[in-house]
């Protein structure tokens, strides 16, 4: 301290203030970096996560710490009641009362006026800093496009154009007689929810038969089906992306699809980016379904590891049905049915043949809005197949009394076909029933 005092005693106070503000505004931690004080920062994060920030000072500290974790800048207004979280492409303004209560949260992208974000207000009022931090991360990822600020802004402009076209497509299915479940299962772009504030546009595209029955029996229930979010992401190669909406007329053609404008130089631009449909939970998809999506988009889905499809379906079903980590090596599952002997299903995961393999898919890249309805149809078909096979899987692996068990073997066939083999109830031989899943 004595050395620091001697070093700065000859310098004007204004320079010292500038140095202090510079050090406070500089992020301590950026994504992908490993700073020397990493363990200390990690401890501070855990302490702040545990503490219930209530006062103005503690809320400000929590917001500043969170922005640093996400590689963003932050500073407090002169009044001390507003915190600004900033990057080169957007900023968030959090307005607080003197007691630390959140009044308002505004988001402004580069060149746009700030808008109030109810989702961000709700997260902060509920002290859900994890959800707030996830939105900060998603906003930063929107601009992770190679190039300068102008190129990043063009990528965001392309995303806006895509969202407008998808919303126009959703209007084609909108009639008074169409309910939400019908839109989810049969709408060209499912049940579409536009982007609001920091929450990206999402598409709900599939609801299982169990959920449909629940919605019919209990209209007030809020069943939630499979969703994908619409976003943009940087790539290593140039892609031609539209930077202006391509649907000029919202009226559908004879085939029910809208007419798109041609990709002229005025309507599109070469960018190191592509559009993405992202699922928070990876979807087990067969090789044939993956090939069909790649044919529709003209883009290869990178980073896929092909394994037996049924192995992925079993793994995904157990993860959804069980809170504990159960081994996926066991292929025997017991399912209890009312007024019926317990069924024992043996899941034959098949060999690693090209038509019986699959991969976990969480991102689907594309470059044109016309690809989305076709992608959704493939996803619906795959989800219907996965739901049916998952109905044979349970968390129950051990059955104490096997004297009255009924045994079945479920085996994969080509594409979305499968077979169920069982002992014939009237004859002393095996019977086999083969089914093909068709989504209508």
Short mmCIF file of C-alpha atoms in Angstrom, two decimals:
data_model
loop_
_atom_site.label_atom_id
_atom_site.label_comp_id
_atom_site.label_asym_id
_atom_site.label_seq_id
_atom_site.Cartn_x
_atom_site.Cartn_y
_atom_site.Cartn_z
CA UNK A 1 0.00 0.00 0.00
CA UNK A 2 2.90 2.35 0.80
CA UNK A 3 4.38 1.74 -2.66
CA UNK A 4 1.05 2.41 -4.34
CA UNK A 5 0.66 5.60 -2.32
CA UNK A 6 4.08 6.88 -3.36
CA UNK A 7 3.46 5.93 -7.00
CA UNK A 8 0.18 7.84 -7.37
CA UNK A 9 0.59 10.76 -4.94
CA UNK A 10 2.03 12.96 -7.68
CA UNK A 11 -0.77 12.19 -10.17
CA UNK A 12 -4.05 14.14 -10.33
CA UNK A 13 -7.12 12.57 -8.76
CA UNK A 14 -8.97 12.50 -12.10
CA UNK A 15 -6.43 10.06 -13.57
CA UNK A 16 -6.75 7.78 -10.56
CA UNK A 17 -10.55 7.79 -10.97
CA UNK A 18 -10.21 6.89 -14.65
CA UNK A 19 -7.91 3.99 -13.76
CA UNK A 20 -10.34 2.70 -11.10
CA UNK A 21 -13.32 2.92 -13.49
CA UNK A 22 -11.32 1.16 -16.22
CA UNK A 23 -10.43 -1.72 -13.90
CA UNK A 24 -14.04 -2.04 -12.71
CA UNK A 25 -15.48 -2.03 -16.23
CA UNK A 26 -12.98 -4.55 -17.59
CA UNK A 27 -14.48 -8.08 -17.46
CA UNK A 28 -12.57 -10.37 -15.13
CA UNK A 29 -13.60 -13.49 -16.97
CA UNK A 30 -14.50 -14.20 -20.58
CA UNK A 31 -15.99 -17.29 -22.11
CA UNK A 32 -13.37 -19.85 -23.01
CA UNK A 33 -10.68 -18.20 -20.85
CA UNK A 34 -9.05 -19.58 -17.74
CA UNK A 35 -7.87 -16.62 -15.62
CA UNK A 36 -5.36 -17.11 -12.80
CA UNK A 37 -8.04 -16.18 -10.24
CA UNK A 38 -10.49 -18.75 -11.59
CA UNK A 39 -10.92 -20.71 -8.32
CA UNK A 40 -11.51 -17.47 -6.37
CA UNK A 41 -14.09 -16.25 -8.89
CA UNK A 42 -15.80 -19.63 -8.76
CA UNK A 43 -16.07 -19.38 -4.97
CA UNK A 44 -17.48 -15.85 -5.23
CA UNK A 45 -20.06 -17.04 -7.76
CA UNK A 46 -21.20 -19.82 -5.42
CA UNK A 47 -21.45 -17.41 -2.47
CA UNK A 48 -23.48 -14.89 -4.51
CA UNK A 49 -25.71 -17.67 -5.83
CA UNK A 50 -26.42 -18.80 -2.28
CA UNK A 51 -27.04 -15.31 -0.86
CA UNK A 52 -30.51 -13.92 -1.46
CA UNK A 53 -29.74 -10.45 -2.85
CA UNK A 54 -32.27 -8.02 -1.41
CA UNK A 55 -30.59 -4.65 -0.90
CA UNK A 56 -29.75 -2.27 -3.73
CA UNK A 57 -26.04 -2.80 -3.17
CA UNK A 58 -26.26 -6.62 -3.21
CA UNK A 59 -28.46 -6.67 -6.34
CA UNK A 60 -26.00 -4.40 -8.15
CA UNK A 61 -23.11 -6.65 -7.12
CA UNK A 62 -25.01 -9.71 -8.37
CA UNK A 63 -25.71 -8.10 -11.75
CA UNK A 64 -22.11 -6.91 -12.16
CA UNK A 65 -20.75 -10.35 -11.24
CA UNK A 66 -23.17 -12.07 -13.64
CA UNK A 67 -22.22 -9.78 -16.53
CA UNK A 68 -18.53 -10.49 -15.96
CA UNK A 69 -19.22 -14.24 -15.98
CA UNK A 70 -20.83 -13.88 -19.42
CA UNK A 71 -18.00 -11.73 -20.81
CA UNK A 72 -20.03 -8.50 -20.80
CA UNK A 73 -19.31 -5.04 -19.43
CA UNK A 74 -21.35 -3.34 -16.72
CA UNK A 75 -21.50 0.00 -14.94
CA UNK A 76 -23.80 1.78 -12.51
CA UNK A 77 -25.52 5.08 -13.26
CA UNK A 78 -24.53 8.21 -11.28
CA UNK A 79 -27.81 7.96 -9.37
CA UNK A 80 -26.86 4.44 -8.27
CA UNK A 81 -30.28 2.99 -9.15
CA UNK A 82 -29.59 1.76 -12.70
CA UNK A 83 -27.21 -0.95 -13.90
CA UNK A 84 -26.17 -1.11 -17.55
CA UNK A 85 -24.97 -4.44 -19.00
CA UNK A 86 -23.33 -3.70 -22.34
CA UNK A 87 -21.59 -5.20 -25.34
CA UNK A 88 -20.62 -3.75 -28.73
CA UNK A 89 -23.97 -4.87 -30.21
CA UNK A 90 -26.58 -4.49 -27.45
CA UNK A 91 -27.16 -3.21 -23.94
CA UNK A 92 -29.55 -3.95 -21.07
CA UNK A 93 -30.72 -1.30 -18.61
CA UNK A 94 -31.94 -2.51 -15.21
CA UNK A 95 -33.84 0.14 -13.24
CA UNK A 96 -34.01 -0.44 -9.47
CA UNK A 97 -35.70 1.23 -6.53
CA UNK A 98 -33.78 2.37 -3.46
CA UNK A 99 -34.66 -0.84 -1.62
CA UNK A 100 -33.33 -3.05 -4.45
CA UNK A 101 -36.68 -3.97 -6.04
CA UNK A 102 -36.64 -4.23 -9.85
CA UNK A 103 -38.71 -1.54 -11.55
CA UNK A 104 -37.94 -2.06 -15.24
CA UNK A 105 -35.59 -3.85 -17.62
CA UNK A 106 -34.97 -2.54 -21.14
CA UNK A 107 -33.08 -4.14 -24.02
CA UNK A 108 -31.69 -2.28 -27.03
CA UNK A 109 -29.91 -3.80 -30.01
CA UNK A 110 -27.48 -1.70 -32.05
CA UNK A 111 -29.39 1.01 -33.91
CA UNK A 112 -32.72 0.19 -32.24
CA UNK A 113 -34.72 1.96 -29.56
CA UNK A 114 -34.81 0.26 -26.14
CA UNK A 115 -37.85 -1.91 -25.41
CA UNK A 116 -39.20 -3.12 -22.06
CA UNK A 117 -38.58 -6.87 -21.53
CA UNK A 118 -41.20 -8.44 -19.29
CA UNK A 119 -39.37 -11.78 -19.29
CA UNK A 120 -36.19 -10.21 -17.91
CA UNK A 121 -38.20 -8.24 -15.32
CA UNK A 122 -39.87 -11.44 -14.16
CA UNK A 123 -36.59 -13.37 -13.84
CA UNK A 124 -34.96 -10.63 -11.78
CA UNK A 125 -37.98 -10.10 -9.53
CA UNK A 126 -38.04 -13.85 -8.85
CA UNK A 127 -34.26 -13.79 -8.18
CA UNK A 128 -33.84 -16.31 -10.99
CA UNK A 129 -30.34 -15.21 -11.93
CA UNK A 130 -29.58 -18.48 -13.72
CA UNK A 131 -32.38 -17.83 -16.24
CA UNK A 132 -31.32 -14.19 -16.55
CA UNK A 133 -27.71 -15.30 -17.18
CA UNK A 134 -28.89 -17.80 -19.81
CA UNK A 135 -30.61 -14.95 -21.68
CA UNK A 136 -27.44 -12.87 -21.51
CA UNK A 137 -25.55 -15.81 -23.00
CA UNK A 138 -28.13 -16.28 -25.77
CA UNK A 139 -28.00 -12.58 -26.65
CA UNK A 140 -24.20 -12.73 -26.88
CA UNK A 141 -24.39 -15.84 -29.07
CA UNK A 142 -26.58 -13.97 -31.58
CA UNK A 143 -23.54 -11.91 -32.50
CA UNK A 144 -20.88 -14.61 -32.48
CA UNK A 145 -20.46 -14.15 -36.22
CA UNK A 146 -17.01 -13.68 -37.80
CA UNK A 147 -16.34 -10.14 -38.99
CA UNK A 148 -16.71 -6.58 -37.76
CA UNK A 149 -19.71 -4.95 -36.09
CA UNK A 150 -21.34 -4.32 -39.47
CA UNK A 151 -21.25 -8.04 -40.35
CA UNK A 152 -22.62 -8.97 -36.92
CA UNK A 153 -25.46 -6.47 -37.39
CA UNK A 154 -26.23 -8.02 -40.80
CA UNK A 155 -26.49 -11.42 -39.13
CA UNK A 156 -29.04 -10.04 -36.68
CA UNK A 157 -30.91 -8.41 -39.59
CA UNK A 158 -31.05 -11.81 -41.33
CA UNK A 159 -32.54 -13.37 -38.18
CA UNK A 160 -35.21 -10.65 -38.05
CA UNK A 161 -36.10 -11.33 -41.69
CA UNK A 162 -36.41 -15.07 -41.02
CA UNK A 163 -38.65 -14.44 -38.00
CA UNK A 164 -40.98 -12.23 -40.07
CA UNK A 165 -41.30 -14.92 -42.76
CA UNK A 166 -41.98 -17.66 -40.19
CA UNK A 167 -44.60 -15.49 -38.53
CA UNK A 168 -46.24 -14.90 -41.94
CA UNK A 169 -46.34 -18.68 -42.46
CA UNK A 170 -47.96 -19.16 -39.06
CA UNK A 171 -50.78 -16.80 -40.09
CA UNK A 172 -51.72 -19.18 -42.93
CA UNK A 173 -52.93 -21.74 -40.34
CA UNK A 174 -54.70 -19.20 -38.14
CA UNK A 175 -58.47 -19.61 -38.11
CA UNK A 176 -60.95 -19.32 -35.26
CA UNK A 177 -61.62 -23.08 -35.33
CA UNK A 178 -57.96 -24.08 -34.95
CA UNK A 179 -56.89 -24.68 -31.35
CA UNK A 180 -53.37 -24.81 -29.98
CA UNK A 181 -53.01 -28.63 -30.10
CA UNK A 182 -54.05 -28.67 -33.77
CA UNK A 183 -51.51 -25.95 -34.58
CA UNK A 184 -48.78 -27.86 -32.76
CA UNK A 185 -49.44 -31.13 -34.57
CA UNK A 186 -50.50 -29.89 -38.01
CA UNK A 187 -49.46 -26.27 -38.48
CA UNK A 188 -46.76 -25.68 -41.09
CA UNK A 189 -44.59 -24.04 -38.45
CA UNK A 190 -46.30 -25.59 -35.43
CA UNK A 191 -47.37 -23.30 -32.61
CA UNK A 192 -45.06 -20.33 -33.09
CA UNK A 193 -44.27 -17.84 -30.32
CA UNK A 194 -42.45 -14.69 -31.56
CA UNK A 195 -39.27 -13.46 -29.92
CA UNK A 196 -39.92 -11.15 -26.99
CA UNK A 197 -37.10 -9.26 -25.34
CA UNK A 198 -34.38 -11.73 -24.50
CA UNK A 199 -36.46 -14.87 -25.16
CA UNK A 200 -35.86 -16.23 -28.70
CA UNK A 201 -38.64 -17.23 -31.09
CA UNK A 202 -39.71 -20.81 -30.36
CA UNK A 203 -41.77 -23.40 -32.22
CA UNK A 204 -43.77 -26.07 -30.40
CA UNK A 205 -44.08 -28.85 -32.99
CA UNK A 206 -45.10 -32.09 -31.24
CA UNK A 207 -47.34 -33.24 -28.38
CA UNK A 208 -47.57 -36.91 -27.39
CA UNK A 209 -50.93 -38.75 -27.37
CA UNK A 210 -50.81 -38.80 -23.55
CA UNK A 211 -50.53 -35.00 -23.53
CA UNK A 212 -53.33 -34.64 -26.09
CA UNK A 213 -55.59 -36.77 -23.86
CA UNK A 214 -54.65 -34.70 -20.82
CA UNK A 215 -55.46 -31.48 -22.70
CA UNK A 216 -58.87 -32.89 -23.70
CA UNK A 217 -59.74 -34.13 -20.22
CA UNK A 218 -58.44 -31.02 -18.47
CA UNK A 219 -58.73 -27.95 -20.74
CA UNK A 220 -57.15 -25.73 -18.07
CA UNK A 221 -53.95 -27.79 -17.98
CA UNK A 222 -50.90 -26.28 -19.65
CA UNK A 223 -49.35 -29.25 -21.44
CA UNK A 224 -46.00 -28.45 -22.99
CA UNK A 225 -44.76 -30.37 -26.01
CA UNK A 226 -41.43 -30.58 -27.81
CA UNK A 227 -39.99 -27.17 -28.75
CA UNK A 228 -37.21 -25.76 -30.89
CA UNK A 229 -35.84 -22.21 -30.84
CA UNK A 230 -34.97 -20.14 -33.90
CA UNK A 231 -31.58 -18.43 -33.91
CA UNK A 232 -28.49 -17.65 -35.99
CA UNK A 233 -24.91 -18.85 -35.54
CA UNK A 234 -21.51 -18.13 -37.03
CA UNK A 235 -19.90 -20.61 -39.46
CA UNK A 236 -16.52 -21.14 -41.07
CA UNK A 237 -17.89 -20.82 -44.59
CA UNK A 238 -19.98 -18.17 -46.35
CA UNK A 239 -23.71 -18.80 -46.70
CA UNK A 240 -26.24 -16.78 -48.71
CA UNK A 241 -28.79 -15.53 -46.16
CA UNK A 242 -31.83 -13.30 -46.80
CA UNK A 243 -31.59 -9.89 -45.10
CA UNK A 244 -35.14 -8.91 -46.03
CA UNK A 245 -38.44 -10.86 -45.72
CA UNK A 246 -39.03 -13.16 -48.71
CA UNK A 247 -42.82 -13.55 -48.35
CA UNK A 248 -44.46 -10.64 -50.11
CA UNK A 249 -47.99 -12.08 -50.20
CA UNK A 250 -49.37 -13.83 -47.11
CA UNK A 251 -51.84 -15.76 -49.28
CA UNK A 252 -50.94 -19.43 -49.72
CA UNK A 253 -50.59 -21.08 -53.11
CA UNK A 254 -52.58 -24.14 -54.21
CA UNK A 255 -50.25 -26.46 -52.29
CA UNK A 256 -50.76 -24.47 -49.08
CA UNK A 257 -47.24 -23.01 -49.13
CA UNK A 258 -46.46 -19.30 -49.51
CA UNK A 259 -44.65 -17.91 -52.54
CA UNK A 260 -41.11 -16.73 -51.82
CA UNK A 261 -39.29 -13.94 -53.62
CA UNK A 262 -36.14 -14.97 -55.48
CA UNK A 263 -32.81 -14.45 -53.71
CA UNK A 264 -31.50 -11.35 -55.47
CA UNK A 265 -28.46 -9.29 -54.42
CA UNK A 266 -30.81 -6.74 -52.85
CA UNK A 267 -32.57 -9.35 -50.69
CA UNK A 268 -29.65 -11.52 -49.57
CA UNK A 269 -26.02 -11.33 -48.53
CA UNK A 270 -23.06 -13.69 -48.14
CA UNK A 271 -22.38 -14.09 -44.41
CA UNK A 272 -20.27 -16.43 -42.31
CA UNK A 273 -23.43 -17.60 -40.58
CA UNK A 274 -26.47 -19.84 -40.91
CA UNK A 275 -29.90 -20.13 -39.30
CA UNK A 276 -30.43 -22.77 -36.63
CA UNK A 277 -33.32 -24.71 -35.16
CA UNK A 278 -32.08 -25.66 -31.68
CA UNK A 279 -33.57 -28.11 -29.20
CA UNK A 280 -32.67 -27.86 -25.51
CA UNK A 281 -32.87 -31.66 -25.31
CA UNK A 282 -31.13 -33.69 -28.01
CA UNK A 283 -33.53 -35.72 -30.17
CA UNK A 284 -32.69 -39.35 -31.13
CA UNK A 285 -33.00 -39.41 -34.92
CA UNK A 286 -32.58 -42.25 -37.39
CA UNK A 287 -30.01 -42.07 -40.16
CA UNK A 288 -32.80 -41.85 -42.75
CA UNK A 289 -34.40 -38.87 -40.96
CA UNK A 290 -31.05 -37.09 -40.74
CA UNK A 291 -30.42 -37.70 -44.44
CA UNK A 292 -33.87 -36.33 -45.30
CA UNK A 293 -33.24 -33.11 -43.33
CA UNK A 294 -29.82 -32.69 -44.95
CA UNK A 295 -31.48 -33.13 -48.37
CA UNK A 296 -34.04 -30.43 -47.51
CA UNK A 297 -31.46 -27.92 -46.28
CA UNK A 298 -28.49 -28.80 -48.47
CA UNK A 299 -26.26 -28.57 -45.36
CA UNK A 300 -24.54 -31.40 -43.50
CA UNK A 301 -25.21 -31.64 -39.77
CA UNK A 302 -21.75 -31.74 -38.24
CA UNK A 303 -20.50 -33.63 -35.19
CA UNK A 304 -22.90 -36.59 -35.32
CA UNK A 305 -21.87 -39.98 -33.95
CA UNK A 306 -23.88 -42.87 -35.37
CA UNK A 307 -24.87 -45.63 -32.92
CA UNK A 308 -27.80 -48.10 -32.78
CA UNK A 309 -30.97 -45.96 -32.79
CA UNK A 310 -32.77 -47.96 -30.10
CA UNK A 311 -29.83 -47.43 -27.75
CA UNK A 312 -30.40 -43.68 -28.06
CA UNK A 313 -34.17 -44.00 -27.59
CA UNK A 314 -33.70 -46.12 -24.45
CA UNK A 315 -31.16 -43.64 -23.07
CA UNK A 316 -33.44 -40.66 -23.78
CA UNK A 317 -36.56 -42.37 -22.36
CA UNK A 318 -34.82 -43.40 -19.12
CA UNK A 319 -33.42 -39.91 -18.69
CA UNK A 320 -36.93 -38.46 -19.02
CA UNK A 321 -38.73 -41.02 -16.83
CA UNK A 322 -36.18 -41.42 -14.06
CA UNK A 323 -34.61 -38.90 -11.74
CA UNK A 324 -31.72 -41.23 -10.98
CA UNK A 325 -29.06 -42.39 -13.42
CA UNK A 326 -30.06 -45.86 -14.61
CA UNK A 327 -27.86 -48.04 -16.77
CA UNK A 328 -28.85 -48.23 -20.42
CA UNK A 329 -27.12 -51.60 -20.86
CA UNK A 330 -30.19 -53.40 -19.51
CA UNK A 331 -32.60 -54.16 -22.34
CA UNK A 332 -35.39 -55.79 -20.30
CA UNK A 333 -38.22 -53.58 -19.03
CA UNK A 334 -41.34 -54.42 -17.04
CA UNK A 335 -44.56 -52.55 -17.73
CA UNK A 336 -47.62 -52.99 -15.52
CA UNK A 337 -51.04 -52.63 -17.14
CA UNK A 338 -54.44 -52.52 -15.39
CA UNK A 339 -56.32 -55.88 -15.27
CA UNK A 340 -53.53 -57.57 -17.19
CA UNK A 341 -50.41 -59.63 -16.38
CA UNK A 342 -47.19 -57.64 -16.29
CA UNK A 343 -45.47 -57.31 -19.66
CA UNK A 344 -41.74 -57.85 -20.02
CA UNK A 345 -40.31 -56.10 -23.08
CA UNK A 346 -36.90 -56.98 -24.43
CA UNK A 347 -35.58 -54.11 -26.56
CA UNK A 348 -33.45 -55.48 -29.38
CA UNK A 349 -31.16 -52.54 -30.09
CA UNK A 350 -30.08 -53.98 -33.43
CA UNK A 351 -26.72 -54.03 -35.09
CA UNK A 352 -24.80 -51.03 -36.33
CA UNK A 353 -26.25 -51.20 -39.84
CA UNK A 354 -26.79 -48.05 -41.86
CA UNK A 355 -30.61 -48.27 -41.77
CA UNK A 356 -30.81 -49.05 -38.02
CA UNK A 357 -28.44 -46.42 -36.67
CA UNK A 358 -29.07 -42.88 -35.52
CA UNK A 359 -27.61 -39.93 -33.66
CA UNK A 360 -28.57 -37.32 -31.08
CA UNK A 361 -29.45 -34.09 -32.88
CA UNK A 362 -29.75 -30.74 -31.09
CA UNK A 363 -28.98 -28.27 -33.91
CA UNK A 364 -30.31 -28.18 -37.46
CA UNK A 365 -28.66 -25.58 -39.76
CA UNK A 366 -30.48 -24.08 -42.76
CA UNK A 367 -30.36 -20.95 -44.92
CA UNK A 368 -33.91 -20.40 -46.28
CA UNK A 369 -37.29 -20.10 -44.49
CA UNK A 370 -38.88 -22.55 -46.96
CA UNK A 371 -36.88 -25.36 -45.29
CA UNK A 372 -38.63 -25.03 -41.92
CA UNK A 373 -42.02 -26.74 -42.69
CA UNK A 374 -40.22 -29.77 -44.17
CA UNK A 375 -37.84 -30.01 -41.21
CA UNK A 376 -40.77 -29.86 -38.77
CA UNK A 377 -42.56 -32.69 -40.61
CA UNK A 378 -39.48 -34.92 -40.30
CA UNK A 379 -39.12 -34.03 -36.61
CA UNK A 380 -42.78 -34.81 -35.92
CA UNK A 381 -42.51 -38.20 -37.61
CA UNK A 382 -39.37 -39.03 -35.63
CA UNK A 383 -40.90 -37.86 -32.32
CA UNK A 384 -44.02 -39.98 -32.91
CA UNK A 385 -41.81 -43.04 -33.52
CA UNK A 386 -39.66 -42.31 -30.45
CA UNK A 387 -42.77 -41.85 -28.28
CA UNK A 388 -44.17 -45.23 -29.35
CA UNK A 389 -40.90 -47.12 -28.72
CA UNK A 390 -40.46 -45.29 -25.39
CA UNK A 391 -43.82 -46.64 -24.21
CA UNK A 392 -42.16 -50.08 -23.96
CA UNK A 393 -39.48 -48.69 -21.62
CA UNK A 394 -39.86 -48.22 -17.89
CA UNK A 395 -37.59 -47.57 -14.93
CA UNK A 396 -38.62 -50.93 -13.44
CA UNK A 397 -35.91 -53.51 -14.18
CA UNK A 398 -36.64 -56.21 -11.58
CA UNK A 399 -39.82 -58.23 -11.20
CA UNK A 400 -40.11 -60.45 -8.14
CA UNK A 401 -42.78 -62.83 -9.44
CA UNK A 402 -42.25 -63.90 -13.06
CA UNK A 403 -44.74 -66.77 -13.11
CA UNK A 404 -47.36 -64.81 -15.04
CA UNK A 405 -45.17 -62.57 -17.16
CA UNK A 406 -45.96 -62.01 -20.81
CA UNK A 407 -42.73 -61.68 -22.85
CA UNK A 408 -42.30 -59.52 -25.93
CA UNK A 409 -39.33 -58.61 -28.10
CA UNK A 410 -39.29 -55.22 -29.81
CA UNK A 411 -36.90 -55.06 -32.76
CA UNK A 412 -36.12 -52.22 -35.20
CA UNK A 413 -36.84 -52.60 -38.89
CA UNK A 414 -36.09 -50.32 -41.83
CA UNK A 415 -36.77 -46.58 -41.39
CA UNK A 416 -39.71 -46.10 -38.97
CA UNK A 417 -40.89 -49.72 -38.97
CA UNK A 418 -40.51 -52.11 -36.06
CA UNK A 419 -41.64 -55.60 -35.07
CA UNK A 420 -43.01 -57.10 -31.85
CA UNK A 421 -42.52 -60.86 -31.34
CA UNK A 422 -44.41 -62.82 -28.67
CA UNK A 423 -45.64 -66.31 -27.81
CA UNK A 424 -48.89 -67.04 -29.62
CA UNK A 425 -51.69 -67.29 -27.02
CA UNK A 426 -53.49 -70.17 -28.85
CA UNK A 427 -50.62 -72.04 -30.51
CA UNK A 428 -47.26 -73.31 -29.37
CA UNK A 429 -45.19 -71.02 -31.56
CA UNK A 430 -44.01 -67.45 -31.92
CA UNK A 431 -46.04 -64.70 -33.54
CA UNK A 432 -44.65 -61.49 -34.99
CA UNK A 433 -46.47 -58.25 -35.67
CA UNK A 434 -44.77 -55.64 -37.84
CA UNK A 435 -45.80 -51.97 -37.73
CA UNK A 436 -44.86 -48.85 -39.66
CA UNK A 437 -45.30 -45.49 -37.93
CA UNK A 438 -46.98 -42.90 -40.15
CA UNK A 439 -47.61 -39.39 -38.78
CA UNK A 440 -50.83 -37.84 -40.10
#
